[in-house]
Tab-separated table of C-alpha atoms and ligand atoms in Angstrom:
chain	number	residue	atom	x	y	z
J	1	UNK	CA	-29.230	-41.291	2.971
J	2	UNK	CA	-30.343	-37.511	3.182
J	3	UNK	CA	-27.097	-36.871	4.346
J	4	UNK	CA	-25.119	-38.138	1.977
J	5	UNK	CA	-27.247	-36.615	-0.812
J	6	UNK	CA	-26.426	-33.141	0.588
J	7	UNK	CA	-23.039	-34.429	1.039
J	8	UNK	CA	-22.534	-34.988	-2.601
J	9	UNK	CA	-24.442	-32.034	-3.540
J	10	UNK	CA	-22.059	-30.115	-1.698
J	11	UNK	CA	-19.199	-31.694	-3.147
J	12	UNK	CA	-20.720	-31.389	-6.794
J	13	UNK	CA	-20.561	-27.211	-5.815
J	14	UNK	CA	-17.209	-26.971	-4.908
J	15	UNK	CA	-16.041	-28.631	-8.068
J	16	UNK	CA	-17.845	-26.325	-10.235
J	17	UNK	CA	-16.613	-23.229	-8.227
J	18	UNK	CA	-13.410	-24.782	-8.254
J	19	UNK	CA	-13.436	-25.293	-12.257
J	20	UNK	CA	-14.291	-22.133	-12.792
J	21	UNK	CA	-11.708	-20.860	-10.788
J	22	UNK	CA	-8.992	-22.867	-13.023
J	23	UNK	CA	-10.981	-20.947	-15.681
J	24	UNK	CA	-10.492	-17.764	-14.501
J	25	UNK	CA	-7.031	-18.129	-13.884
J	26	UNK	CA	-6.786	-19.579	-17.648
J	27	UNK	CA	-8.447	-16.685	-18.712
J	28	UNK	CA	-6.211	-14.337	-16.775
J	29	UNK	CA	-3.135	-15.863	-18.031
J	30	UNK	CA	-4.558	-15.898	-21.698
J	31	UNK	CA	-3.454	-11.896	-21.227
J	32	UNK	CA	0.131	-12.671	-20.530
J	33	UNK	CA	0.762	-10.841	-17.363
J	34	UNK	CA	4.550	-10.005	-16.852
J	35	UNK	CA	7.163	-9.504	-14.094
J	36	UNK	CA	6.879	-5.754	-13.223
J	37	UNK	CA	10.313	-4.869	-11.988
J	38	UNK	CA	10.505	-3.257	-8.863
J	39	UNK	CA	7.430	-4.741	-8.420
J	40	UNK	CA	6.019	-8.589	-8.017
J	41	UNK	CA	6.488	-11.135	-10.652
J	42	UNK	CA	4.354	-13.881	-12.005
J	43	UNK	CA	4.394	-17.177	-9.864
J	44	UNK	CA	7.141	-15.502	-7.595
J	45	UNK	CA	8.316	-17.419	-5.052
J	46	UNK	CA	11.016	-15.270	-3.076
J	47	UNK	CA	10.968	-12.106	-1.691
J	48	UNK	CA	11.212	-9.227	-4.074
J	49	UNK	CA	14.824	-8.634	-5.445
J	50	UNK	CA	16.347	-6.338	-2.555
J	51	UNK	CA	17.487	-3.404	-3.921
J	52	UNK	CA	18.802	-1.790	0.140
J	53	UNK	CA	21.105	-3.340	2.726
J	54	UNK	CA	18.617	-3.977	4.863
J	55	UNK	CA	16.329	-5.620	2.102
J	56	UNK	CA	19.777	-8.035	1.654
J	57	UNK	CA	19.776	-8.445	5.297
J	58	UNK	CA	16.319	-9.733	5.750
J	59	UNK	CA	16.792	-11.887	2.883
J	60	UNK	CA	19.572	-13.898	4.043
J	61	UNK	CA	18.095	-13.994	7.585
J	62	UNK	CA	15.130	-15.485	5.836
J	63	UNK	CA	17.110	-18.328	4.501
J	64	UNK	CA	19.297	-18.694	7.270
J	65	UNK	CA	16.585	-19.272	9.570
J	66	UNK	CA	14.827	-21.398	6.838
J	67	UNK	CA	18.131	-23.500	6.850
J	68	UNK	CA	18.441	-23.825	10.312
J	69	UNK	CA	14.520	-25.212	10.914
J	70	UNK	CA	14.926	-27.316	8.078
J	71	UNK	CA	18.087	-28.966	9.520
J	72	UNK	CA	16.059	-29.655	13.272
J	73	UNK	CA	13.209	-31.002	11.095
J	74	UNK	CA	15.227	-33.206	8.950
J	75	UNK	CA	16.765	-34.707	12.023
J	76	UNK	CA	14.077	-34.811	14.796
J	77	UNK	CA	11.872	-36.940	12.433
J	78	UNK	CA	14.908	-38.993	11.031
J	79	UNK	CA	15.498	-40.059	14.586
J	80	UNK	CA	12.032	-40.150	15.443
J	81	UNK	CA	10.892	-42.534	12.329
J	82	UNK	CA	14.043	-44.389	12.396
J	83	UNK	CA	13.245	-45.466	16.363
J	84	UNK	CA	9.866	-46.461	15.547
J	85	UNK	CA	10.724	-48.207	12.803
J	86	UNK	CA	13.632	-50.242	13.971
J	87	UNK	CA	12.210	-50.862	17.535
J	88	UNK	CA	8.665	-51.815	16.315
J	89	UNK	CA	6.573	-54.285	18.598
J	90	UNK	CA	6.927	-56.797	15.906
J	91	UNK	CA	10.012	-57.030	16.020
J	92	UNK	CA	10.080	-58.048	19.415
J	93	UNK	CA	11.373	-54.705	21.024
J	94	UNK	CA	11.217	-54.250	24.601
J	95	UNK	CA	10.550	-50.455	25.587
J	96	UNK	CA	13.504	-49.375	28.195
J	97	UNK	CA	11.660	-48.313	31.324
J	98	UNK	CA	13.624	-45.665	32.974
J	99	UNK	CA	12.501	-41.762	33.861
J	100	UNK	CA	14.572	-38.504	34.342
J	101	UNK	CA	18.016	-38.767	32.646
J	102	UNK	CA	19.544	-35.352	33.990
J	103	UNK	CA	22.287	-35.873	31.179
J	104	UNK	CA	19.446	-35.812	28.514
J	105	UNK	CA	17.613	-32.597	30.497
J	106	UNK	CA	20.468	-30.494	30.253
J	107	UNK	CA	21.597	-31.400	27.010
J	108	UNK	CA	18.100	-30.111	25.490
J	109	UNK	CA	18.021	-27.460	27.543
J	110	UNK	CA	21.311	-26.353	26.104
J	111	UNK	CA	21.245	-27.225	22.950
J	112	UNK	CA	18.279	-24.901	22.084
J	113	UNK	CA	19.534	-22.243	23.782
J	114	UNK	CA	22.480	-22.212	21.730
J	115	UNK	CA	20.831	-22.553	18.615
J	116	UNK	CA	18.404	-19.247	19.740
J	117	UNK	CA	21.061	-17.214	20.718
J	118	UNK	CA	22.748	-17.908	16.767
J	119	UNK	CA	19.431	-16.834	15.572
J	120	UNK	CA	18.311	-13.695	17.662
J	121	UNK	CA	22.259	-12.142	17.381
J	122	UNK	CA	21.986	-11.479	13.324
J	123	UNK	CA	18.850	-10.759	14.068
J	124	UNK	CA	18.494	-7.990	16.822
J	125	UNK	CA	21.607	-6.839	15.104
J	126	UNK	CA	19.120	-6.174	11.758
J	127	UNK	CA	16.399	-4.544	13.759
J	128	UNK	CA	18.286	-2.216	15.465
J	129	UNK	CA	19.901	-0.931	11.985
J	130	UNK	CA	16.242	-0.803	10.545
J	131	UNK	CA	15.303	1.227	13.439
J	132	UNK	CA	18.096	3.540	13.373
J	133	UNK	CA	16.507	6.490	11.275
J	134	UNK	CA	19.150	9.285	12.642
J	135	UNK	CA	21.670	11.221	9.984
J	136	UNK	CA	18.722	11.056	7.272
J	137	UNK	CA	19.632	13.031	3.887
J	138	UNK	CA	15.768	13.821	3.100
J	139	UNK	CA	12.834	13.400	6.065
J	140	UNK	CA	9.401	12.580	4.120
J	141	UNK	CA	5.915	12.537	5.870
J	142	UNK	CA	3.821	9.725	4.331
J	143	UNK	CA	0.299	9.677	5.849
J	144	UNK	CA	-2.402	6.907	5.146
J	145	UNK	CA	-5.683	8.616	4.257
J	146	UNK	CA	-8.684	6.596	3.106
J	147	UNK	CA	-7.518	5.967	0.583
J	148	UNK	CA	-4.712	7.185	-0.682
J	149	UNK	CA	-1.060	8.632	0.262
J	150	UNK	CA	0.038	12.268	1.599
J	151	UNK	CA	3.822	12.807	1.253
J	152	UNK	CA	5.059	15.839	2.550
J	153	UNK	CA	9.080	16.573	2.002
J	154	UNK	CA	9.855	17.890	5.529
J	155	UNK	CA	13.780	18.326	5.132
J	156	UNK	CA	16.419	17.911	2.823
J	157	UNK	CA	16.649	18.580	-0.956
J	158	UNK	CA	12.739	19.306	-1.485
J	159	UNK	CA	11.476	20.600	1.478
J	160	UNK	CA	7.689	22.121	1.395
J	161	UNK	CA	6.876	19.494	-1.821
J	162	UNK	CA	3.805	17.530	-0.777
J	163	UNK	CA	1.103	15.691	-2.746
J	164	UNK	CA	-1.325	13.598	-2.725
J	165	UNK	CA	-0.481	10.025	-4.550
J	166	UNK	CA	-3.839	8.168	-5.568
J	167	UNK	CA	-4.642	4.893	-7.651
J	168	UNK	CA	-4.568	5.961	-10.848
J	169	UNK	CA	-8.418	6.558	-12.417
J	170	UNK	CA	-8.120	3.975	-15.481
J	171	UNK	CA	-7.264	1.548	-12.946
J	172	UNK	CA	-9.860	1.786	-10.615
J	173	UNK	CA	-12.155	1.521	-14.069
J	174	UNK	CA	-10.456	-1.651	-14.965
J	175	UNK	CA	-10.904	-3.252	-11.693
J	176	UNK	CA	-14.577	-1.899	-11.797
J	177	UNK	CA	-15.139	-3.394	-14.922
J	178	UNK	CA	-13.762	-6.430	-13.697
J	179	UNK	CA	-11.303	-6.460	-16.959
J	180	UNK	CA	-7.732	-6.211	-15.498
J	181	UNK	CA	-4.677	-5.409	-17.664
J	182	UNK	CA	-1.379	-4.848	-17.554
J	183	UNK	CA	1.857	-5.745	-15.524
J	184	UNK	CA	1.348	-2.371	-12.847
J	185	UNK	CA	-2.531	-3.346	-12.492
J	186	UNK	CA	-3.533	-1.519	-9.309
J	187	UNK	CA	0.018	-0.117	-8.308
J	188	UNK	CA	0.133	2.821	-10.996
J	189	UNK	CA	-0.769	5.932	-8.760
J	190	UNK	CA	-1.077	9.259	-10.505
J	191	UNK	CA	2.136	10.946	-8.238
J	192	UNK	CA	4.691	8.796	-7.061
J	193	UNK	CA	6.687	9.767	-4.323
J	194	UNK	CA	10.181	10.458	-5.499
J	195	UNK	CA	13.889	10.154	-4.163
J	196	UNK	CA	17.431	10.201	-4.928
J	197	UNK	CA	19.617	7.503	-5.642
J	198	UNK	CA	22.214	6.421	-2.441
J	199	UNK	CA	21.197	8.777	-0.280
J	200	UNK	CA	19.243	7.965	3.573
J	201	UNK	CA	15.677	8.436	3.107
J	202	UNK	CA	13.569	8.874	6.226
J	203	UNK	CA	9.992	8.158	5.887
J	204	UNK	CA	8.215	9.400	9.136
J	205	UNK	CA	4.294	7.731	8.835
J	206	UNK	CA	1.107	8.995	10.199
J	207	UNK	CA	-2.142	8.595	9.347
J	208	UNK	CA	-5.430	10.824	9.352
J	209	UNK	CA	-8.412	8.345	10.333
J	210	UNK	CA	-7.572	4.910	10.504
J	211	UNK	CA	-4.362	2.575	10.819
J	212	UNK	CA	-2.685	1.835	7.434
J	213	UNK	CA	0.808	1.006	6.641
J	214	UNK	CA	3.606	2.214	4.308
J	215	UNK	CA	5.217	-0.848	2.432
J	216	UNK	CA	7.714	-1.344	-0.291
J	217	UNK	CA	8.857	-4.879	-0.030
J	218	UNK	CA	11.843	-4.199	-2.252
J	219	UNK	CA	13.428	-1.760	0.276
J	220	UNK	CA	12.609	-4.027	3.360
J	221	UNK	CA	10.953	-1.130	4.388
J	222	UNK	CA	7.033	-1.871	6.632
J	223	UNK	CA	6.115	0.506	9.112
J	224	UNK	CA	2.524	1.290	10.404
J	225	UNK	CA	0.851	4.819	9.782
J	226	UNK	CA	-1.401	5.153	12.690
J	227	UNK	CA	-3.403	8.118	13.676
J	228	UNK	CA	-2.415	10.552	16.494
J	229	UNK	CA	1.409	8.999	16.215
J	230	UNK	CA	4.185	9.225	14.566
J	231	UNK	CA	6.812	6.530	13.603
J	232	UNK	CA	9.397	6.594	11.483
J	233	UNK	CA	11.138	4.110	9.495
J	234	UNK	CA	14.478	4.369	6.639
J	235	UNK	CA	15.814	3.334	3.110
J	236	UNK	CA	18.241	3.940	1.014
J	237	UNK	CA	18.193	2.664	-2.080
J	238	UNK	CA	21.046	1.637	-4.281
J	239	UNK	CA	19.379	1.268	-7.262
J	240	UNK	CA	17.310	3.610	-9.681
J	241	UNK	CA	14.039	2.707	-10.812
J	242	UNK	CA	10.649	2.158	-9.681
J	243	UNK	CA	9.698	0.319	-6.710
J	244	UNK	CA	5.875	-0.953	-5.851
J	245	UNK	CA	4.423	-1.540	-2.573
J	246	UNK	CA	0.727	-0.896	-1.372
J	247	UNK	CA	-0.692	-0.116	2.297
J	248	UNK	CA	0.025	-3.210	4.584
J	249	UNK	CA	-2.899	-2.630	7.083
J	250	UNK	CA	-7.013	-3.886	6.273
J	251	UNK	CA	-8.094	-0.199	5.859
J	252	UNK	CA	-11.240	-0.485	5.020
J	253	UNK	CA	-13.673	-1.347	1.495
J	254	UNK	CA	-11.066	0.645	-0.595
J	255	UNK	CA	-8.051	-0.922	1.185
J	256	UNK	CA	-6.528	-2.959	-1.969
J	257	UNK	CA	-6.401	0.492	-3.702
J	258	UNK	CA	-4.144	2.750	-1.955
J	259	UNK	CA	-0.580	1.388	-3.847
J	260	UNK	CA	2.834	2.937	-3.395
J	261	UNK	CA	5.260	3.588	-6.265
J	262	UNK	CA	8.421	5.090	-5.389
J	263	UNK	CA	10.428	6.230	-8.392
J	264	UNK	CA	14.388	5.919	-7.344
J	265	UNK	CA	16.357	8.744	-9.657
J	266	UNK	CA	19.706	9.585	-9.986
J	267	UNK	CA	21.136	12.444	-8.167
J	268	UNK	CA	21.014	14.931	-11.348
J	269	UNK	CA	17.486	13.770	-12.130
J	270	UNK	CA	16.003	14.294	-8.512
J	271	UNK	CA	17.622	17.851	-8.346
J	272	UNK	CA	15.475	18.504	-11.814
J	273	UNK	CA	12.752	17.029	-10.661
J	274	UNK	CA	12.511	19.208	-7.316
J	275	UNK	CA	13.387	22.131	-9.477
J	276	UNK	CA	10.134	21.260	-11.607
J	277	UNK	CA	8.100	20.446	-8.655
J	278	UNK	CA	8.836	23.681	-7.171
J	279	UNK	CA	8.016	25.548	-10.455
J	280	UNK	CA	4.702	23.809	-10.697
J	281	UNK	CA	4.342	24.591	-6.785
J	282	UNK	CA	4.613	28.777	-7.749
J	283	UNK	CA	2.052	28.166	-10.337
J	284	UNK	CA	-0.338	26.182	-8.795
J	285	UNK	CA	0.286	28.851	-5.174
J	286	UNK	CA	-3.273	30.415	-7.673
J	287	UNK	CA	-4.740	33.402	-6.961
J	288	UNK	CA	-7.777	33.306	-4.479
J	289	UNK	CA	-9.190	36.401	-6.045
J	290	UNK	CA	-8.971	35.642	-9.670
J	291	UNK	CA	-11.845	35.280	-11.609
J	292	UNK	CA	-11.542	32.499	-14.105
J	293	UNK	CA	-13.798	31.544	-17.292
J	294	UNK	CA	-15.525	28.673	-17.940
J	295	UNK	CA	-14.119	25.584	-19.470
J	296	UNK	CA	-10.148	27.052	-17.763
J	297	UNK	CA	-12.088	26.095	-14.563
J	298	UNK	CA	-13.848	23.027	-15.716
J	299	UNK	CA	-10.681	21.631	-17.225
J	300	UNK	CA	-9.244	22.289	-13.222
J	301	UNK	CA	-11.889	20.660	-11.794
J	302	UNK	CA	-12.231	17.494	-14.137
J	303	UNK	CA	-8.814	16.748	-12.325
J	304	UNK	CA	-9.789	17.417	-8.851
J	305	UNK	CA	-12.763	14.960	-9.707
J	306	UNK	CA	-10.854	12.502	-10.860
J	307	UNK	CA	-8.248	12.614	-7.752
J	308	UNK	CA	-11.444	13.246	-5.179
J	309	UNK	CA	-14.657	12.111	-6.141
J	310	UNK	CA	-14.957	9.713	-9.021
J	311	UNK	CA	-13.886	6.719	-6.553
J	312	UNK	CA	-17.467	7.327	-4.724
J	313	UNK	CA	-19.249	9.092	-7.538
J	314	UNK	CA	-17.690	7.283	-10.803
J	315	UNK	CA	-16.364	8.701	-13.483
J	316	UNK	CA	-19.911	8.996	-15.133
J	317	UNK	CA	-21.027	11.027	-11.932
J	318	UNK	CA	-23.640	8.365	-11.700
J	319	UNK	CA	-22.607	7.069	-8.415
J	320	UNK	CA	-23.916	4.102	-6.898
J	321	UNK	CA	-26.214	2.537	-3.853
J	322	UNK	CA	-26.148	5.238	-1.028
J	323	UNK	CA	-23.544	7.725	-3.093
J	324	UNK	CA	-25.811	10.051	-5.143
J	325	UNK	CA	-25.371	10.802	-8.768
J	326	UNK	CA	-23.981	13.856	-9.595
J	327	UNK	CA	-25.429	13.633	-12.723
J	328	UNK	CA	-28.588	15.401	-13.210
J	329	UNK	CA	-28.654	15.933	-9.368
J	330	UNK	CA	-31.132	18.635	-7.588
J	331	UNK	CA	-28.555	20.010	-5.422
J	332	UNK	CA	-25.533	20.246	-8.528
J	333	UNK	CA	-28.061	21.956	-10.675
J	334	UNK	CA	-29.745	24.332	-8.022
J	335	UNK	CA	-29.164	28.199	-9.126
J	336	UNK	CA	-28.348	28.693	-5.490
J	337	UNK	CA	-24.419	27.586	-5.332
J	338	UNK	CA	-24.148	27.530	-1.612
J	339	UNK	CA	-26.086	24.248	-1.384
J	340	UNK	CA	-23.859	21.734	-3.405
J	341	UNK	CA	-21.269	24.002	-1.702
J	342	UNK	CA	-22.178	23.160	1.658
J	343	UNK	CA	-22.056	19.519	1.463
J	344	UNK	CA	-18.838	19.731	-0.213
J	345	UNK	CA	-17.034	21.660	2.503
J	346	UNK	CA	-19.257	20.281	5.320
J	347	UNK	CA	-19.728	16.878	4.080
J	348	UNK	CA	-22.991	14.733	5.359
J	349	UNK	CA	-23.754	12.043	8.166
J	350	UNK	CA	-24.784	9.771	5.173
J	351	UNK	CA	-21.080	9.028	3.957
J	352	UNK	CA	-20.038	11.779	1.891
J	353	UNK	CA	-16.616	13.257	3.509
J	354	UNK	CA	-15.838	16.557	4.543
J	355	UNK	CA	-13.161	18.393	1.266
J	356	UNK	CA	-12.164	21.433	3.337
J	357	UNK	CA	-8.767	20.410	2.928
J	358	UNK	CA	-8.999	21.013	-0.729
J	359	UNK	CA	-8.060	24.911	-1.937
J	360	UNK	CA	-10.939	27.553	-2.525
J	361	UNK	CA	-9.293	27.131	-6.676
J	362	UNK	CA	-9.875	23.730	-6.574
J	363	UNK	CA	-13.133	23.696	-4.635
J	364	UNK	CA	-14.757	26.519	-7.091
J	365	UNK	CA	-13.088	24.259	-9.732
J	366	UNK	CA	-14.747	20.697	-8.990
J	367	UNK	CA	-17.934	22.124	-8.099
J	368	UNK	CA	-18.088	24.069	-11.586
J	369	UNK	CA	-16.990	20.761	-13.397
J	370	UNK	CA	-20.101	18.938	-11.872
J	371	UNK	CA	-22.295	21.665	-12.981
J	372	UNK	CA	-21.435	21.681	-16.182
J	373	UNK	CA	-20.314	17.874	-17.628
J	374	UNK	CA	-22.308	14.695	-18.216
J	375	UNK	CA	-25.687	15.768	-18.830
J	376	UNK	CA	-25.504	18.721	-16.255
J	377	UNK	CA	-25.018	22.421	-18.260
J	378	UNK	CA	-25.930	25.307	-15.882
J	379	UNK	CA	-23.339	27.278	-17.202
J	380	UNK	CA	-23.191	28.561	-13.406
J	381	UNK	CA	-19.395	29.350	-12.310
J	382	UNK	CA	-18.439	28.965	-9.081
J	383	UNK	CA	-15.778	31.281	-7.977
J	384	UNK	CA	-12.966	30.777	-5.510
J	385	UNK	CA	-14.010	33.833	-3.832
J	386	UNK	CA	-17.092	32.578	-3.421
J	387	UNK	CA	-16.269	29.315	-1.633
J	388	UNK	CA	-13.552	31.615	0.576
J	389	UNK	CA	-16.724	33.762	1.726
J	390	UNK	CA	-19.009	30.386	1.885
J	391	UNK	CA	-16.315	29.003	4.647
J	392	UNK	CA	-16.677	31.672	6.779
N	401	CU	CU1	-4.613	1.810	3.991
């Protein structure tokens, strides 16, 4: 009796959770969500539209395998339903009583061997083109950081471009706020990696603390980014326009928040675009020893804070459970700069990374931002020089 009472109690639960999961859903479709091309689609059922040779190639692997099982299954249960059906007991079948039939060994021994070898030849035949990364037009570096993308242009048309490509801020606010929007929701990154039109892409992967992996299901393209090694993997697209992926390997809390978004351009357009990102490259290559004023610096580092830091410590520098508010903090507001500075370079036990990576510019630039937004106005600047000489 007790059981049965917890039994239906239980049952009672999952209904609810389960109605207000329909509800949910009903809610989330009230916003009319929309294919994103390039991207996935609403209720999609296939693989993304393949927009390489290999992507084709998978594809019709796919459903040539999927033809081939369904074919065995369709006739291994006919048979098998049709024998025990029309020799049932009632019927007044006798079972045949007989043991190895050499005729029947071979013929599924063969049989399945046959039906292997049709599969694995189209397919080793795929694997070895998708591993074949030699002849590449343009060699990028993609590494997997938590949590976010590096992408260094090693060779070809934009060599020495690299950036960093992170979730874009209003959509880690969105997902915070728990009100999602729009068809890109979580794949718009701030810099997506770029390439030309028709030409061999190599994307060599890496990764700086732990295993992630580069993945734009459009291009057919998967390849883990694992720290310490390198592996390489290939596209080339045939197609302009932007493709969506995200990291493919559980990365950690922020894991669902590292997408990829690779923007496929026309020959002309790439060569402007390197020409651009070269430009900006000169006159971002700042000046160690310039002394900047104010609100030029705190404009810099509002961006660096909103590439860096707001993921831990929020856009409102509030923060959150073990990450400390930058707002109105102790250490941010302290008339000796070398403290905040510290931390930032150094980093803490307590979960706050190490930014030495970041420029002495940017450095002096996010660490003059904190001091003087939200609540916090010290009207303290910190330097570049002076995070150069706090490194040493
Ligand atoms: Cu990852």
């Amino acid at each position: 009796m007790k059981t049965m009472k917890a039994l239906w109690s239980t049952l009672g639960r999952l209904g609810l959770s389960l109605a207000a999961t329909i509800a949910t859903g009903a809610a989330m479709a009230g916003q009319a969500v929309k294919d994103l091309p390039g991207g996935p689609a609403v209720n999609q059922f296939d693989l993304h539209p393949p927009v390489t040779a290999i992507a084709v190639e998978q594809r019709w692997l796919h459903n040539f395998m999927l033809v081939i099982c369904l074919v065995i299954f369709i006739g291994v249960f006919s048979v098998m339903f049709y024998s025990i059906f029309k020799h049932r007991k009632s019927k007044g079948a006798k079972a045949a009583n007989f043991h190895e039939s050499t005729t029947v060994e071979i013929i599924w021994t063969i049989v399945p061997f046959i039906i292997v070898i049709f599969m694995a030849l189209p397919a080793t035949k795929a694997v070895v083109a998708m591993k074949d990364t030699s002849a590449a037009d343009l060699t990028i570096k993609a590494t997997g950081i938590q949590w976010k993308w590096g992408y260094d242009y090693l060779k070809g048309e934009g060599e020495g471009i690299s950036f960093l490509s992170t979730l874009d801020v209003t959509q880690r606010e969105m997902s915070d706020a728990g009100t999602p929007s729009g068809d890109d929701y979580l794949l718009r990154v701030d810099n997506p990696l770029v390439v030309p039109v028709n030409k061999k892409v190599r994307i060599v992967t890496t990764a700086s603390d732990v295993i992630h992996a580069w993945m734009v299901p459009a291009f057919g393209v998967k390849q883990d980014a694992i720290p310490g090694f390198v592996r390489d993997t290939w596209f080339r697209a045939d197609k302009v326009g932007d493709f969506y992926g995200q990291c493919a390997e559980l990365c950690g809390k922020e894991h669902a928040y590292m997408p990829i978004h690779v923007k496929v351009l026309s020959t002309e357009d790439y060569s402007r675009w390197v020409d651009g990102e070269r430009k900006k490259l000169a006159a971002k290559a700042d000046d160690p020893n310039k002394v900047w004023v104010l609100p030029e610096l705190v404009a810099r580092g509002e961006k660096v804070y909103n590439a860096n830091c707001a993921a831990c410590h929020q856009a409102s520098g509030k923060g959150g459970g073990p990450i400390k508010a930058l707002d109105g903090s102790p250490v941010v507001l302290d008339a000796d700069k070398g403290k905040a500075l510290q931390i930032v370079l150094h980093g803490t036990a307590s979960g706050m990374p190490a930014w030495k990576q970041l420029s002495d510019t940017e450095l002096a630039a996010v660490l003059t931002f904190a001091k003087n937004h939200w609540s916090n106005s010290t009207g303290q600047i910190v330097q570049p020089t002076d995070v150069a000489a706090a490194r040493k």
